[in-house]
CSV table of C-alpha atoms in Angstrom, one decimal:
chain,number,residue,atom,x,y,z
A,1,SER,CA,108.5,22.9,-54.7
A,2,ALA,CA,109.0,25.2,-51.7
A,3,VAL,CA,110.9,28.4,-51.9
A,4,ILE,CA,113.3,29.1,-49.1
A,5,SER,CA,114.7,32.5,-48.1
A,6,GLN,CA,117.8,32.3,-46.0
A,7,LYS,CA,119.7,35.2,-44.5
A,8,PRO,CA,122.3,36.5,-44.0
A,9,SER,CA,123.8,35.3,-47.2
A,10,ARG,CA,127.3,35.8,-45.8
A,11,ASP,CA,129.0,37.2,-42.7
A,12,ILE,CA,132.4,37.7,-41.2
A,13,CYS,CA,132.4,37.3,-37.5
A,14,GLN,CA,134.9,37.7,-34.6
A,15,ARG,CA,135.7,34.6,-32.7
A,16,GLY,CA,133.8,34.2,-29.5
A,17,THR,CA,130.7,35.9,-30.8
A,18,SER,CA,127.4,34.2,-32.0
A,19,LEU,CA,125.5,34.5,-35.3
A,20,THR,CA,121.9,33.7,-35.9
A,21,ILE,CA,120.8,32.5,-39.3
A,22,GLN,CA,117.2,32.7,-40.4
A,23,CYS,CA,115.3,30.5,-42.7
A,24,GLN,CA,111.8,31.4,-44.1
A,25,VAL,CA,109.7,29.0,-46.2
A,26,ASP,CA,106.9,30.1,-48.5
A,27,SER,CA,104.7,27.1,-47.3
A,28,GLN,CA,104.0,25.2,-44.1
A,29,VAL,CA,106.4,22.3,-43.6
A,30,THR,CA,106.6,19.8,-40.8
A,31,MET,CA,110.4,19.4,-40.7
A,32,MET,CA,113.2,21.8,-41.5
A,33,PHE,CA,116.8,20.7,-41.7
A,34,TRP,CA,120.0,22.5,-41.0
A,35,TYR,CA,123.2,21.4,-42.8
A,36,ARG,CA,126.8,22.4,-42.6
A,37,GLN,CA,129.1,22.4,-45.6
A,38,GLN,CA,132.8,22.8,-44.7
A,39,PRO,CA,135.1,24.2,-47.4
A,40,GLY,CA,135.4,21.8,-50.2
A,41,GLN,CA,133.3,19.2,-48.4
A,42,SER,CA,129.9,17.6,-48.7
A,43,LEU,CA,126.8,18.4,-46.7
A,44,THR,CA,126.5,17.2,-43.1
A,45,LEU,CA,123.2,17.3,-41.2
A,46,ILE,CA,123.4,19.3,-38.0
A,47,ALA,CA,119.8,18.9,-36.8
A,48,THR,CA,116.2,18.4,-37.7
A,49,ALA,CA,113.8,21.1,-36.4
A,50,ASN,CA,110.2,20.2,-35.7
A,51,GLN,CA,107.6,22.8,-34.8
A,52,GLY,CA,106.5,22.5,-31.2
A,53,SER,CA,109.3,20.3,-30.0
A,54,GLU,CA,113.1,20.4,-29.4
A,55,ALA,CA,115.3,19.9,-32.4
A,56,THR,CA,117.0,16.5,-32.9
A,57,TYR,CA,120.7,16.8,-33.2
A,58,GLU,CA,123.1,14.5,-35.1
A,59,SER,CA,126.1,12.9,-33.6
A,60,GLY,CA,128.8,15.5,-33.1
A,61,PHE,CA,126.5,18.5,-32.8
A,62,VAL,CA,125.1,19.8,-29.5
A,63,ILE,CA,122.3,22.2,-28.6
A,64,ASP,CA,124.6,24.5,-26.6
A,65,LYS,CA,126.7,25.1,-29.7
A,66,PHE,CA,123.9,25.2,-32.3
A,67,PRO,CA,120.7,26.2,-30.6
A,68,ILE,CA,117.7,26.1,-33.0
A,69,SER,CA,114.3,27.7,-32.8
A,70,ARG,CA,111.2,26.6,-34.7
A,71,PRO,CA,108.4,29.0,-33.6
A,72,ASN,CA,106.0,28.1,-36.5
A,73,LEU,CA,105.7,25.9,-39.6
A,74,THR,CA,107.4,28.4,-42.0
A,75,PHE,CA,110.3,29.7,-40.0
A,76,SER,CA,113.5,28.5,-38.2
A,77,THR,CA,116.7,29.9,-36.9
A,78,LEU,CA,120.1,28.3,-36.3
A,79,THR,CA,122.6,30.1,-34.0
A,80,VAL,CA,126.3,29.3,-34.2
A,81,SER,CA,127.5,30.1,-30.7
A,82,ASN,CA,130.9,31.1,-29.3
A,83,MET,CA,132.4,30.8,-32.8
A,84,SER,CA,135.9,29.8,-33.6
A,85,PRO,CA,137.6,29.7,-37.0
A,86,GLU,CA,136.7,26.0,-37.3
A,87,ASP,CA,133.1,27.1,-37.6
A,88,SER,CA,133.8,28.8,-40.9
A,89,SER,CA,131.5,27.0,-43.3
A,90,ILE,CA,128.4,27.3,-45.4
A,91,TYR,CA,125.2,26.7,-43.4
A,92,LEU,CA,122.1,25.6,-45.3
A,93,CYS,CA,118.5,25.1,-44.3
A,94,SER,CA,116.4,22.6,-46.2
A,95,VAL,CA,112.8,21.3,-46.3
A,96,ASP,CA,111.3,18.2,-47.7
A,97,SER,CA,109.2,19.4,-50.6
A,98,GLY,CA,107.5,16.1,-51.0
A,99,GLN,CA,107.8,13.2,-53.4
A,100,GLY,CA,109.2,14.3,-56.8
A,101,TYR,CA,110.9,17.3,-55.4
A,102,GLY,CA,113.2,15.8,-52.8
A,103,TYR,CA,114.8,18.2,-50.4
A,104,THR,CA,114.9,21.9,-51.4
A,105,PHE,CA,117.7,24.0,-50.1
A,106,GLY,CA,118.1,27.7,-49.2
A,107,SER,CA,121.0,29.5,-50.9
A,108,GLY,CA,123.1,29.2,-47.8
A,109,THR,CA,124.9,31.4,-45.3
A,110,ARG,CA,128.7,31.6,-45.9
A,111,LEU,CA,130.2,32.2,-42.5
A,112,THR,CA,133.8,33.2,-42.0
A,113,VAL,CA,135.2,33.4,-38.4
A,114,VAL,CA,138.3,35.5,-37.9
B,1,GLY,CA,126.6,9.1,-40.1
B,2,GLN,CA,126.8,7.3,-43.4
B,3,GLN,CA,128.7,8.7,-46.2
B,4,LEU,CA,128.3,7.9,-49.8
B,5,ASN,CA,131.3,7.3,-52.0
B,6,GLN,CA,131.0,9.4,-55.1
B,7,SER,CA,133.4,9.1,-58.1
B,8,PRO,CA,135.2,10.6,-59.8
B,9,GLN,CA,136.1,13.4,-57.4
B,10,SER,CA,136.7,15.8,-60.2
B,11,MET,CA,136.4,15.9,-64.0
B,12,PHE,CA,137.9,18.1,-66.7
B,13,ILE,CA,136.2,17.6,-70.0
B,14,GLN,CA,135.8,19.3,-73.4
B,15,GLU,CA,132.6,21.0,-74.3
B,16,GLY,CA,130.3,18.5,-76.1
B,17,GLU,CA,131.6,15.4,-74.3
B,18,ASP,CA,129.4,13.1,-72.3
B,19,VAL,CA,129.9,12.8,-68.5
B,20,SER,CA,129.3,9.9,-66.2
B,21,MET,CA,129.5,9.8,-62.4
B,22,ASN,CA,128.4,7.4,-59.8
B,23,CYS,CA,127.6,7.0,-56.2
B,24,THR,CA,127.9,3.9,-54.0
B,25,SER,CA,126.8,3.0,-50.5
B,26,SER,CA,127.3,0.1,-48.2
B,27,SER,CA,123.6,0.3,-47.3
B,28,ILE,CA,120.4,-0.1,-49.2
B,29,PHE,CA,118.6,3.1,-50.0
B,30,ASN,CA,115.0,3.7,-50.9
B,31,THR,CA,115.4,7.1,-52.6
B,32,TRP,CA,118.3,8.6,-54.6
B,33,LEU,CA,118.6,12.2,-55.4
B,34,TRP,CA,121.1,14.1,-57.6
B,35,TYR,CA,121.9,17.8,-56.9
B,36,LYS,CA,124.0,20.4,-58.6
B,37,GLN,CA,125.6,23.2,-56.6
B,38,ASP,CA,126.9,26.4,-58.2
B,39,PRO,CA,129.4,28.6,-56.4
B,40,GLY,CA,127.8,30.6,-53.7
B,41,GLU,CA,124.5,28.8,-54.0
B,42,GLY,CA,122.7,26.0,-52.3
B,43,PRO,CA,122.3,22.7,-54.0
B,44,VAL,CA,119.5,22.4,-56.6
B,45,LEU,CA,117.7,19.2,-57.2
B,46,LEU,CA,118.2,17.7,-60.7
B,47,ILE,CA,116.6,14.3,-60.5
B,48,ALA,CA,114.8,12.1,-57.9
B,49,LEU,CA,114.7,8.3,-58.1
B,50,TYR,CA,112.3,6.2,-56.1
B,51,LYS,CA,112.5,2.6,-57.4
B,52,ALA,CA,115.3,0.1,-58.1
B,53,GLY,CA,116.2,0.1,-61.8
B,54,GLU,CA,114.4,3.3,-62.4
B,55,LEU,CA,115.9,5.4,-65.2
B,56,THR,CA,114.9,9.1,-65.3
B,57,SER,CA,115.8,11.9,-67.6
B,58,ASN,CA,115.8,15.7,-67.2
B,59,GLY,CA,116.9,17.3,-70.5
B,60,ARG,CA,120.5,16.2,-71.1
B,61,LEU,CA,120.7,14.5,-67.7
B,62,THR,CA,119.9,10.9,-67.1
B,63,ALA,CA,120.1,9.1,-63.8
B,64,GLN,CA,119.5,5.5,-62.7
B,65,PHE,CA,118.7,3.9,-59.5
B,66,GLY,CA,120.9,0.8,-59.3
B,67,ILE,CA,119.3,-2.6,-59.2
B,68,THR,CA,121.1,-3.5,-55.9
B,69,ARG,CA,119.7,-0.2,-54.4
B,70,LYS,CA,123.3,0.5,-53.2
B,71,ASP,CA,124.3,2.7,-56.1
B,72,SER,CA,123.1,5.4,-58.5
B,73,PHE,CA,124.5,6.9,-61.7
B,74,LEU,CA,124.2,10.3,-63.4
B,75,ASN,CA,125.1,10.9,-67.0
B,76,ILE,CA,125.2,14.3,-68.8
B,77,SER,CA,125.2,14.2,-72.5
B,78,ALA,CA,126.8,16.9,-74.8
B,79,SER,CA,128.2,19.0,-72.0
B,80,ILE,CA,128.0,22.8,-72.1
B,81,PRO,CA,129.9,25.4,-70.1
B,82,SER,CA,127.0,26.0,-67.7
B,83,ASP,CA,127.2,22.4,-66.6
B,84,VAL,CA,130.2,23.5,-64.5
B,85,GLY,CA,129.6,22.9,-60.8
B,86,ILE,CA,129.7,20.3,-58.1
B,87,TYR,CA,127.3,17.4,-58.4
B,88,PHE,CA,126.1,15.6,-55.2
B,89,CYS,CA,124.2,12.4,-54.9
B,90,ALA,CA,122.0,11.9,-51.8
B,91,GLY,CA,120.4,8.7,-50.5
B,92,GLN,CA,117.7,8.1,-48.1
B,93,SER,CA,116.6,4.9,-46.3
B,94,TRP,CA,113.6,4.2,-44.2
B,95,ASN,CA,115.9,2.7,-41.6
B,96,THR,CA,117.7,6.0,-41.1
B,97,GLY,CA,114.7,8.1,-40.0
B,98,ASN,CA,114.2,9.6,-43.5
B,99,GLN,CA,117.5,11.5,-43.2
B,100,PHE,CA,119.3,12.1,-46.5
B,101,TYR,CA,123.0,11.3,-46.6
B,102,PHE,CA,125.1,13.1,-49.2
B,103,GLY,CA,127.9,11.9,-51.4
B,104,THR,CA,131.4,13.5,-51.4
B,105,GLY,CA,130.7,15.4,-54.6
B,106,THR,CA,132.0,15.5,-58.2
B,107,SER,CA,133.5,18.7,-59.4
B,108,LEU,CA,132.9,19.2,-63.1
B,109,THR,CA,134.8,21.6,-65.3
B,110,VAL,CA,133.9,22.0,-68.9
B,111,ILE,CA,136.5,23.5,-71.2
B,112,PRO,CA,135.0,25.5,-74.1
């Protein structure tokens, strides 16, 4: 299955600032997925990032708040903009590793907004 | 989006005991996955299921794709301390654009 490198692994940010999270995959993948995991909660899909087109956002998530870049088939970034304490979560990127491997996840970015 | 109901929410068991957890949905799914998440890490895939009735094992773990395609089960036999973590189910349907929906999680604590 694919190997994903995600950074930063954690950060503490001031409210009103923005943080960009990077996700690097060791193989070319068509779709990359960004998830949010709020404290003690399950995973919620934020958006699907396709190379060469705009990301597709799920209900409740908007591009102005979570802009995504997908410049090539191995890399994506998620920005959490104008942060507030409610944005404190773990953010995870994921790729579809193909049948038999399901979705592979990065180790996540633990964000705390103060 | 859809949410899968996973139970139990948490379990405290003695080392050596067997564990059972399940996941149910109001919708039919074509794929079921089971993940384990350790603290500070992303979820790691344990077992993938692709056919109704399928029973698949991975070491001490066994998972089944329910016949109705609306549920799945995970069993862990002879639990050990490193089984501690949060277990998530995830389901995918062709009707939902291949998106995976995640269960609410089962937190497992193994008491040595």
